[in-house]
PDB file of C-alpha atoms in Angstrom:
ATOM      1  CA  MET A   1       0.000   0.000   0.000  1.00  0.00           C
ATOM      2  CA  THR A   2       1.351   3.411  -0.953  1.00  0.00           C
ATOM      3  CA  ALA A   3       0.502   6.975   0.009  1.00  0.00           C
ATOM      4  CA  ASP A   4      -0.999   7.770  -3.385  1.00  0.00           C
ATOM      5  CA  ALA A   5      -4.633   8.013  -2.289  1.00  0.00           C
ATOM      6  CA  ALA A   6      -6.900   8.051   0.724  1.00  0.00           C
ATOM      7  CA  ALA A   7     -10.650   7.805   1.265  1.00  0.00           C
ATOM      8  CA  ARG A   8     -13.304   7.872   3.958  1.00  0.00           C
ATOM      9  CA  PRO A   9     -12.607   6.304   7.356  1.00  0.00           C
ATOM     10  CA  ASP A  10     -13.701   2.718   8.049  1.00  0.00           C
ATOM     11  CA  GLY A  11     -17.341   2.386   8.954  1.00  0.00           C
ATOM     12  CA  ALA A  12     -18.520   5.289   6.777  1.00  0.00           C
ATOM     13  CA  PRO A  13     -21.924   4.763   5.135  1.00  0.00           C
ATOM     14  CA  GLY A  14     -22.203   3.500   1.591  1.00  0.00           C
ATOM     15  CA  GLY A  15     -20.860  -0.043   1.859  1.00  0.00           C
ATOM     16  CA  PRO A  16     -17.296  -1.341   1.982  1.00  0.00           C
ATOM     17  CA  GLU A  17     -14.639   1.009   0.712  1.00  0.00           C
ATOM     18  CA  PRO A  18     -12.040   0.012  -1.868  1.00  0.00           C
ATOM     19  CA  ALA A  19      -8.519  -0.620  -0.647  1.00  0.00           C
ATOM     20  CA  ARG A  20      -6.769   2.681  -0.041  1.00  0.00           C
ATOM     21  CA  PRO A  21      -3.718   4.089   1.690  1.00  0.00           C
ATOM     22  CA  SER A  22      -3.754   6.054   4.891  1.00  0.00           C
ATOM     23  CA  ALA A  23      -4.446   9.771   4.773  1.00  0.00           C
ATOM     24  CA  PRO A  24      -1.476  12.004   3.916  1.00  0.00           C
ATOM     25  CA  ASP A  25      -0.231  14.957   5.892  1.00  0.00           C
ATOM     26  CA  GLN A  26      -1.827  18.337   5.277  1.00  0.00           C
ATOM     27  CA  LEU A  27      -0.514  19.911   2.089  1.00  0.00           C
ATOM     28  CA  TRP A  28      -1.094  23.467   3.345  1.00  0.00           C
ATOM     29  CA  ASP A  29      -2.392  25.221   6.419  1.00  0.00           C
ATOM     30  CA  GLY A  30      -6.099  24.514   6.765  1.00  0.00           C
ATOM     31  CA  ASP A  31      -6.061  21.642   4.249  1.00  0.00           C
ATOM     32  CA  THR A  32      -8.988  19.335   5.073  1.00  0.00           C
ATOM     33  CA  GLY A  33      -8.535  17.013   2.116  1.00  0.00           C
ATOM     34  CA  THR A  34      -7.907  13.306   2.535  1.00  0.00           C
ATOM     35  CA  LEU A  35      -5.948  12.627  -0.640  1.00  0.00           C
ATOM     36  CA  SER A  36      -2.243  12.789  -1.369  1.00  0.00           C
ATOM     37  CA  ALA A  37      -0.854  15.376  -3.767  1.00  0.00           C
ATOM     38  CA  ASP A  38      -0.516  12.792  -6.551  1.00  0.00           C
ATOM     39  CA  ALA A  39      -4.079  11.550  -6.078  1.00  0.00           C
ATOM     40  CA  ARG A  40      -5.388  15.113  -6.279  1.00  0.00           C
ATOM     41  CA  ARG A  41      -3.366  15.713  -9.440  1.00  0.00           C
ATOM     42  CA  THR A  42      -4.884  12.561 -10.907  1.00  0.00           C
ATOM     43  CA  PHE A  43      -8.410  13.828 -10.222  1.00  0.00           C
ATOM     44  CA  VAL A  44      -7.580  17.207 -11.738  1.00  0.00           C
ATOM     45  CA  GLN A  45      -6.196  15.628 -14.906  1.00  0.00           C
ATOM     46  CA  LEU A  46      -9.246  13.387 -15.281  1.00  0.00           C
ATOM     47  CA  VAL A  47     -11.711  16.229 -14.816  1.00  0.00           C
ATOM     48  CA  LYS A  48      -9.950  18.829 -16.949  1.00  0.00           C
ATOM     49  CA  GLY A  49      -9.358  16.233 -19.693  1.00  0.00           C
ATOM     50  CA  PRO A  50      -9.285  15.370 -22.397  1.00  0.00           C
ATOM     51  CA  TYR A  51      -7.855  12.124 -21.003  1.00  0.00           C
ATOM     52  CA  LEU A  52      -5.172  10.513 -18.865  1.00  0.00           C
ATOM     53  CA  SER A  53      -2.802   7.925 -20.273  1.00  0.00           C
ATOM     54  CA  ARG A  54       0.190   5.929 -19.137  1.00  0.00           C
ATOM     55  CA  GLN A  55       2.205   7.286 -22.061  1.00  0.00           C
ATOM     56  CA  ARG A  56       1.585  10.955 -21.239  1.00  0.00           C
ATOM     57  CA  HIS A  57       0.980  10.819 -17.475  1.00  0.00           C
ATOM     58  CA  GLY A  58       2.958   7.845 -16.181  1.00  0.00           C
ATOM     59  CA  GLN A  59       2.902   8.676 -12.464  1.00  0.00           C
ATOM     60  CA  LEU A  60      -0.766   9.652 -12.434  1.00  0.00           C
ATOM     61  CA  TRP A  61      -1.679   6.499 -14.358  1.00  0.00           C
ATOM     62  CA  SER A  62      -0.029   4.435 -11.627  1.00  0.00           C
ATOM     63  CA  VAL A  63      -2.018   6.286  -8.968  1.00  0.00           C
ATOM     64  CA  LEU A  64      -5.286   5.719 -10.840  1.00  0.00           C
ATOM     65  CA  THR A  65      -4.765   2.027 -11.467  1.00  0.00           C
ATOM     66  CA  GLU A  66      -3.756   1.329  -7.857  1.00  0.00           C
ATOM     67  CA  ALA A  67      -7.210   2.345  -6.581  1.00  0.00           C
ATOM     68  CA  PRO A  68      -9.637   2.770  -9.522  1.00  0.00           C
ATOM     69  CA  GLU A  69     -12.750   2.179  -7.393  1.00  0.00           C
ATOM     70  CA  LEU A  70     -11.800   5.069  -5.140  1.00  0.00           C
ATOM     71  CA  PHE A  71     -11.681   7.357  -8.155  1.00  0.00           C
ATOM     72  CA  ARG A  72     -14.951   5.959  -9.515  1.00  0.00           C
ATOM     73  CA  SER A  73     -16.644   6.717  -6.192  1.00  0.00           C
ATOM     74  CA  ARG A  74     -15.295  10.250  -5.913  1.00  0.00           C
ATOM     75  CA  LEU A  75     -16.122  11.019  -9.533  1.00  0.00           C
ATOM     76  CA  ALA A  76     -19.662   9.708  -9.076  1.00  0.00           C
ATOM     77  CA  ASP A  77     -20.151  12.390  -6.416  1.00  0.00           C
ATOM     78  CA  LEU A  78     -19.606  14.868  -9.266  1.00  0.00           C
ATOM     79  CA  PHE A  79     -22.015  13.098 -11.669  1.00  0.00           C
ATOM     80  CA  LEU A  80     -19.048  11.753 -13.616  1.00  0.00           C
ATOM     81  CA  GLU A  81     -18.205   8.205 -14.632  1.00  0.00           C
ATOM     82  CA  LEU A  82     -14.719   6.851 -15.197  1.00  0.00           C
ATOM     83  CA  VAL A  83     -13.948   5.080 -18.460  1.00  0.00           C
ATOM     84  CA  LEU A  84     -10.738   3.094 -18.034  1.00  0.00           C
ATOM     85  CA  ASP A  85      -9.244   1.061 -20.869  1.00  0.00           C
ATOM     86  CA  ALA A  86      -6.475  -1.116 -19.434  1.00  0.00           C
ATOM     87  CA  ASP A  87      -5.573  -2.575 -22.834  1.00  0.00           C
ATOM     88  CA  HIS A  88      -4.729   0.806 -24.344  1.00  0.00           C
ATOM     89  CA  GLU A  89      -3.695   2.278 -20.974  1.00  0.00           C
ATOM     90  CA  LEU A  90      -5.861   5.381 -21.007  1.00  0.00           C
ATOM     91  CA  ALA A  91      -8.813   6.784 -19.089  1.00  0.00           C
ATOM     92  CA  PHE A  92     -11.252   9.668 -19.283  1.00  0.00           C
ATOM     93  CA  VAL A  93     -14.422  10.844 -17.581  1.00  0.00           C
ATOM     94  CA  ARG A  94     -17.839  11.689 -18.973  1.00  0.00           C
ATOM     95  CA  THR A  95     -21.003  13.115 -17.518  1.00  0.00           C
ATOM     96  CA  VAL A  96     -23.524  10.466 -16.520  1.00  0.00           C
ATOM     97  CA  ARG A  97     -26.801  10.371 -18.408  1.00  0.00           C
ATOM     98  CA  VAL A  98     -29.852   9.790 -16.220  1.00  0.00           C
ATOM     99  CA  GLU A  99     -33.231  10.724 -17.663  1.00  0.00           C
ATOM    100  CA  GLU A 100     -34.896  11.355 -14.318  1.00  0.00           C
ATOM    101  CA  LEU A 101     -32.116  13.609 -13.029  1.00  0.00           C
ATOM    102  CA  ASP A 102     -31.111  17.135 -13.942  1.00  0.00           C
ATOM    103  CA  VAL A 103     -27.391  16.432 -14.150  1.00  0.00           C
ATOM    104  CA  PRO A 104     -25.066  19.458 -14.137  1.00  0.00           C
ATOM    105  CA  ARG A 105     -22.175  19.355 -16.583  1.00  0.00           C
ATOM    106  CA  LEU A 106     -18.759  19.737 -15.011  1.00  0.00           C
ATOM    107  CA  THR A 107     -16.495  18.830 -17.910  1.00  0.00           C
ATOM    108  CA  ARG A 108     -15.933  21.614 -20.395  1.00  0.00           C
ATOM    109  CA  THR A 109     -16.552  21.244 -24.087  1.00  0.00           C
ATOM    110  CA  LYS A 110     -15.376  23.125 -27.140  1.00  0.00           C
ATOM    111  CA  PRO A 111     -17.584  23.292 -30.244  1.00  0.00           C
ATOM    112  CA  MET A 112     -16.216  21.673 -33.388  1.00  0.00           C
ATOM    113  CA  THR A 113     -16.492  22.939 -36.924  1.00  0.00           C
ATOM    114  CA  PHE A 114     -17.596  20.836 -39.840  1.00  0.00           C
ATOM    115  CA  MET A 115     -13.920  20.321 -40.731  1.00  0.00           C
ATOM    116  CA  ASP A 116     -13.009  19.277 -37.171  1.00  0.00           C
ATOM    117  CA  THR A 117     -15.668  16.582 -37.174  1.00  0.00           C
ATOM    118  CA  ALA A 118     -14.790  15.332 -40.654  1.00  0.00           C
ATOM    119  CA  MET A 119     -11.147  15.031 -39.635  1.00  0.00           C
ATOM    120  CA  LEU A 120     -12.070  13.222 -36.411  1.00  0.00           C
ATOM    121  CA  LEU A 121     -14.106  10.683 -38.345  1.00  0.00           C
ATOM    122  CA  HIS A 122     -11.205  10.063 -40.719  1.00  0.00           C
ATOM    123  CA  LEU A 123      -8.706   9.668 -37.866  1.00  0.00           C
ATOM    124  CA  ARG A 124     -11.038   7.346 -35.969  1.00  0.00           C
ATOM    125  CA  ARG A 125     -11.438   5.163 -39.032  1.00  0.00           C
ATOM    126  CA  LEU A 126      -7.659   4.910 -39.341  1.00  0.00           C
ATOM    127  CA  VAL A 127      -7.071   4.041 -35.686  1.00  0.00           C
ATOM    128  CA  THR A 128      -9.892   1.505 -35.388  1.00  0.00           C
ATOM    129  CA  SER A 129      -8.775  -0.337 -38.528  1.00  0.00           C
ATOM    130  CA  ALA A 130      -5.245  -0.690 -37.122  1.00  0.00           C
ATOM    131  CA  GLN A 131      -6.358  -3.360 -34.605  1.00  0.00           C
ATOM    132  CA  GLY A 132      -4.328  -2.060 -31.694  1.00  0.00           C
ATOM    133  CA  GLU A 133      -1.233  -0.969 -33.611  1.00  0.00           C
ATOM    134  CA  ARG A 134       0.108   2.570 -33.321  1.00  0.00           C
ATOM    135  CA  VAL A 135      -1.061   4.777 -36.185  1.00  0.00           C
ATOM    136  CA  MET A 136       0.998   7.625 -37.625  1.00  0.00           C
ATOM    137  CA  VAL A 137      -0.463  10.183 -40.011  1.00  0.00           C
ATOM    138  CA  GLY A 138       0.870  13.136 -41.958  1.00  0.00           C
ATOM    139  CA  GLU A 139      -0.826  16.499 -42.289  1.00  0.00           C
ATOM    140  CA  ASP A 140      -0.470  16.386 -46.082  1.00  0.00           C
ATOM    141  CA  ASP A 141      -2.197  12.995 -46.195  1.00  0.00           C
ATOM    142  CA  VAL A 142      -5.084  14.319 -44.109  1.00  0.00           C
ATOM    143  CA  LEU A 143      -5.370  17.407 -46.312  1.00  0.00           C
ATOM    144  CA  GLU A 144      -5.651  15.176 -49.361  1.00  0.00           C
ATOM    145  CA  HIS A 145      -8.425  13.170 -47.732  1.00  0.00           C
ATOM    146  CA  MET A 146     -10.303  16.310 -46.699  1.00  0.00           C
ATOM    147  CA  GLU A 147     -10.483  17.389 -50.353  1.00  0.00           C
ATOM    148  CA  VAL A 148     -13.704  15.371 -50.726  1.00  0.00           C
ATOM    149  CA  TYR A 149     -15.400  17.924 -48.466  1.00  0.00           C
ATOM    150  CA  ARG A 150     -14.216  20.979 -50.381  1.00  0.00           C
ATOM    151  CA  ASP A 151     -17.049  22.899 -51.986  1.00  0.00           C
ATOM    152  CA  PRO A 152     -16.575  22.562 -55.764  1.00  0.00           C
ATOM    153  CA  THR A 153     -17.598  26.198 -56.201  1.00  0.00           C
ATOM    154  CA  ASP A 154     -14.918  27.357 -53.745  1.00  0.00           C
ATOM    155  CA  THR A 155     -11.934  28.735 -55.658  1.00  0.00           C
ATOM    156  CA  ASP A 156     -10.083  29.780 -52.501  1.00  0.00           C
ATOM    157  CA  ARG A 157      -7.839  26.738 -52.107  1.00  0.00           C
ATOM    158  CA  ALA A 158      -5.556  28.590 -49.697  1.00  0.00           C
ATOM    159  CA  GLY A 159      -8.534  29.292 -47.426  1.00  0.00           C
ATOM    160  CA  PHE A 160      -9.572  25.630 -47.492  1.00  0.00           C
ATOM    161  CA  THR A 161      -6.027  24.521 -46.633  1.00  0.00           C
ATOM    162  CA  LYS A 162      -6.006  27.007 -43.774  1.00  0.00           C
ATOM    163  CA  ARG A 163      -9.216  25.538 -42.327  1.00  0.00           C
ATOM    164  CA  VAL A 164      -7.794  22.015 -42.515  1.00  0.00           C
ATOM    165  CA  SER A 165      -4.618  23.213 -40.821  1.00  0.00           C
ATOM    166  CA  ALA A 166      -6.655  24.883 -38.062  1.00  0.00           C
ATOM    167  CA  SER A 167      -8.466  21.608 -37.375  1.00  0.00           C
ATOM    168  CA  TRP A 168      -5.138  19.732 -37.354  1.00  0.00           C
ATOM    169  CA  THR A 169      -3.810  22.204 -34.781  1.00  0.00           C
ATOM    170  CA  LYS A 170      -6.959  21.989 -32.634  1.00  0.00           C
ATOM    171  CA  LEU A 171      -6.874  18.188 -32.495  1.00  0.00           C
ATOM    172  CA  THR A 172      -3.187  18.359 -31.598  1.00  0.00           C
ATOM    173  CA  GLN A 173      -3.940  20.749 -28.756  1.00  0.00           C
ATOM    174  CA  HIS A 174      -6.597  18.379 -27.443  1.00  0.00           C
ATOM    175  CA  GLY A 175      -4.280  15.383 -27.502  1.00  0.00           C
ATOM    176  CA  VAL A 176      -6.183  13.536 -30.225  1.00  0.00           C
ATOM    177  CA  LEU A 177      -3.050  13.940 -32.342  1.00  0.00           C
ATOM    178  CA  GLN A 178       0.290  13.554 -30.578  1.00  0.00           C
ATOM    179  CA  ARG A 179       3.805  14.500 -31.610  1.00  0.00           C
ATOM    180  CA  ALA A 180       5.523  11.771 -33.608  1.00  0.00           C
ATOM    181  CA  GLY A 181       9.092  13.027 -33.653  1.00  0.00           C
ATOM    182  CA  GLU A 182       9.095  14.620 -37.089  1.00  0.00           C
ATOM    183  CA  PRO A 183       7.462  17.827 -38.345  1.00  0.00           C
ATOM    184  CA  GLY A 184       4.090  17.459 -39.997  1.00  0.00           C
ATOM    185  CA  ARG A 185       3.396  13.994 -38.596  1.00  0.00           C
ATOM    186  CA  ARG A 186       1.385  12.887 -35.580  1.00  0.00           C
ATOM    187  CA  GLU A 187       0.372   9.717 -33.806  1.00  0.00           C
ATOM    188  CA  ILE A 188      -3.388   9.229 -33.525  1.00  0.00           C
ATOM    189  CA  SER A 189      -4.427   8.690 -29.920  1.00  0.00           C
ATOM    190  CA  PRO A 190      -6.288   5.430 -29.249  1.00  0.00           C
ATOM    191  CA  ILE A 191      -8.787   7.537 -27.257  1.00  0.00           C
ATOM    192  CA  LEU A 192     -10.738   7.820 -30.525  1.00  0.00           C
ATOM    193  CA  ARG A 193     -11.691   4.166 -30.185  1.00  0.00           C
ATOM    194  CA  LEU A 194     -13.655   5.042 -27.056  1.00  0.00           C
ATOM    195  CA  ILE A 195     -15.119   8.539 -27.156  1.00  0.00           C
ATOM    196  CA  PHE A 196     -17.510   7.915 -30.061  1.00  0.00           C
ATOM    197  CA  GLY A 197     -19.944   5.014 -30.082  1.00  0.00           C
ATOM    198  CA  PRO A 198     -20.723   3.092 -33.288  1.00  0.00           C
ATOM    199  CA  GLU A 199     -24.224   4.579 -33.592  1.00  0.00           C
ATOM    200  CA  GLU A 200     -22.919   8.147 -33.282  1.00  0.00           C
ATOM    201  CA  VAL A 201     -20.238   7.503 -35.862  1.00  0.00           C
ATOM    202  CA  ARG A 202     -22.657   5.905 -38.329  1.00  0.00           C
ATOM    203  CA  ALA A 203     -25.096   8.791 -38.066  1.00  0.00           C
ATOM    204  CA  VAL A 204     -22.505  11.493 -38.599  1.00  0.00           C
ATOM    205  CA  GLN A 205     -20.593   9.539 -41.229  1.00  0.00           C
ATOM    206  CA  ALA A 206     -23.746   8.995 -43.275  1.00  0.00           C
ATOM    207  CA  GLU A 207     -24.335  12.739 -43.413  1.00  0.00           C
ATOM    208  CA  TYR A 208     -20.741  13.490 -44.313  1.00  0.00           C
ATOM    209  CA  ASP A 209     -20.742  10.818 -47.004  1.00  0.00           C
ATOM    210  CA  ARG A 210     -23.836  12.476 -48.467  1.00  0.00           C
ATOM    211  CA  ILE A 211     -22.010  15.800 -48.529  1.00  0.00           C
ATOM    212  CA  ALA A 212     -18.930  14.301 -50.156  1.00  0.00           C
ATOM    213  CA  ALA A 213     -21.055  12.572 -52.802  1.00  0.00           C
ATOM    214  CA  ALA A 214     -22.971  15.768 -53.548  1.00  0.00           C
ATOM    215  CA  HIS A 215     -19.731  17.718 -53.881  1.00  0.00           C
ATOM    216  CA  ALA A 216     -18.492  15.120 -56.342  1.00  0.00           C
ATOM    217  CA  GLN A 217     -21.584  15.937 -58.425  1.00  0.00           C
ATOM    218  CA  GLY A 218     -20.764  19.635 -58.328  1.00  0.00           C
ATOM    219  CA  LEU A 219     -23.326  20.730 -55.716  1.00  0.00           C
ATOM    220  CA  SER A 220     -22.292  23.594 -53.440  1.00  0.00           C
ATOM    221  CA  ALA A 221     -22.322  23.723 -49.652  1.00  0.00           C
ATOM    222  CA  GLU A 222     -24.972  26.446 -49.861  1.00  0.00           C
ATOM    223  CA  ALA A 223     -27.267  24.107 -51.790  1.00  0.00           C
ATOM    224  CA  LEU A 224     -26.707  21.459 -49.126  1.00  0.00           C
ATOM    225  CA  ALA A 225     -27.259  23.943 -46.297  1.00  0.00           C
ATOM    226  CA  VAL A 226     -24.063  22.853 -44.545  1.00  0.00           C
ATOM    227  CA  PRO A 227     -22.142  25.983 -43.497  1.00  0.00           C
ATOM    228  CA  GLU A 228     -18.576  25.879 -42.194  1.00  0.00           C
ATOM    229  CA  ALA A 229     -19.525  26.854 -38.646  1.00  0.00           C
ATOM    230  CA  ASP A 230     -19.550  25.557 -35.102  1.00  0.00           C
ATOM    231  CA  GLY A 231     -21.987  22.707 -34.657  1.00  0.00           C
ATOM    232  CA  ALA A 232     -23.443  20.572 -31.907  1.00  0.00           C
ATOM    233  CA  ASP A 233     -20.441  18.252 -31.752  1.00  0.00           C
ATOM    234  CA  ALA A 234     -17.874  19.053 -29.095  1.00  0.00           C
ATOM    235  CA  LEU A 235     -14.569  18.006 -27.645  1.00  0.00           C
ATOM    236  CA  ASP A 236     -13.571  18.080 -24.016  1.00  0.00           C
ATOM    237  CA  GLU A 237     -11.434  21.153 -23.548  1.00  0.00           C
ATOM    238  CA  ALA A 238      -7.968  20.780 -22.029  1.00  0.00           C
ATOM    239  CA  ASP A 239      -6.024  23.510 -20.297  1.00  0.00           C
ATOM    240  CA  GLU A 240      -2.598  22.361 -21.457  1.00  0.00           C
ATOM    241  CA  THR A 241      -1.918  22.841 -25.147  1.00  0.00           C
ATOM    242  CA  GLU A 242       0.726  21.552 -27.493  1.00  0.00           C
ATOM    243  CA  GLU A 243       2.152  23.807 -30.150  1.00  0.00           C
ATOM    244  CA  PRO A 244       2.195  22.204 -33.582  1.00  0.00           C
ATOM    245  CA  ALA A 245       5.507  21.430 -35.228  1.00  0.00           C
TER     246      ALA A 245
END
């Protein structure tokens, strides 16, 4: 047993507690918390998102996996559920969905543009087809794929390239794309296997396929009523950002 986490004292209501270490010393004058500094950092990373992984947060991953039920219990008090994938060594939290409850939303979201969502779908398709292998992707390759969504009446190719680049940068900042050691290339995070369910992906993909097919026939975005603007889709917003190479 380590000093990485602590919970309620024995005998507290709510059933048996998961195994946990003894309470740490106070971290500052007046500190009434019962968790160690590392455990608190683990909670902060989970809540601020977009995710926690062994690759990016080795020490915090160890803290989480030593007492996952403790974290599940504490997160539940905030209307959050823990999604932990031991195979891919990553975890994230999401707001619980209960029809009979008015559940407040604690995690922050950032609206995505049409281009953001199209790129996410493409990246998810690449990572899910890799069957557990690491997937590397180049910005130029993604730009080429995104061409199917370019309005055939749009003669501003530089503007289109700029929008694709902005989405590439945004997904890098959110950790969906991770540095791969060479400029212009990223590793796709396996988190994309988890954050979108099959039904959600099918629904959005069907609409985007319709748009791509219509563009191939020479129909404009205006005719399809699909503006390049923020939509209902969203990503969890992270505080720490990563500058693109």
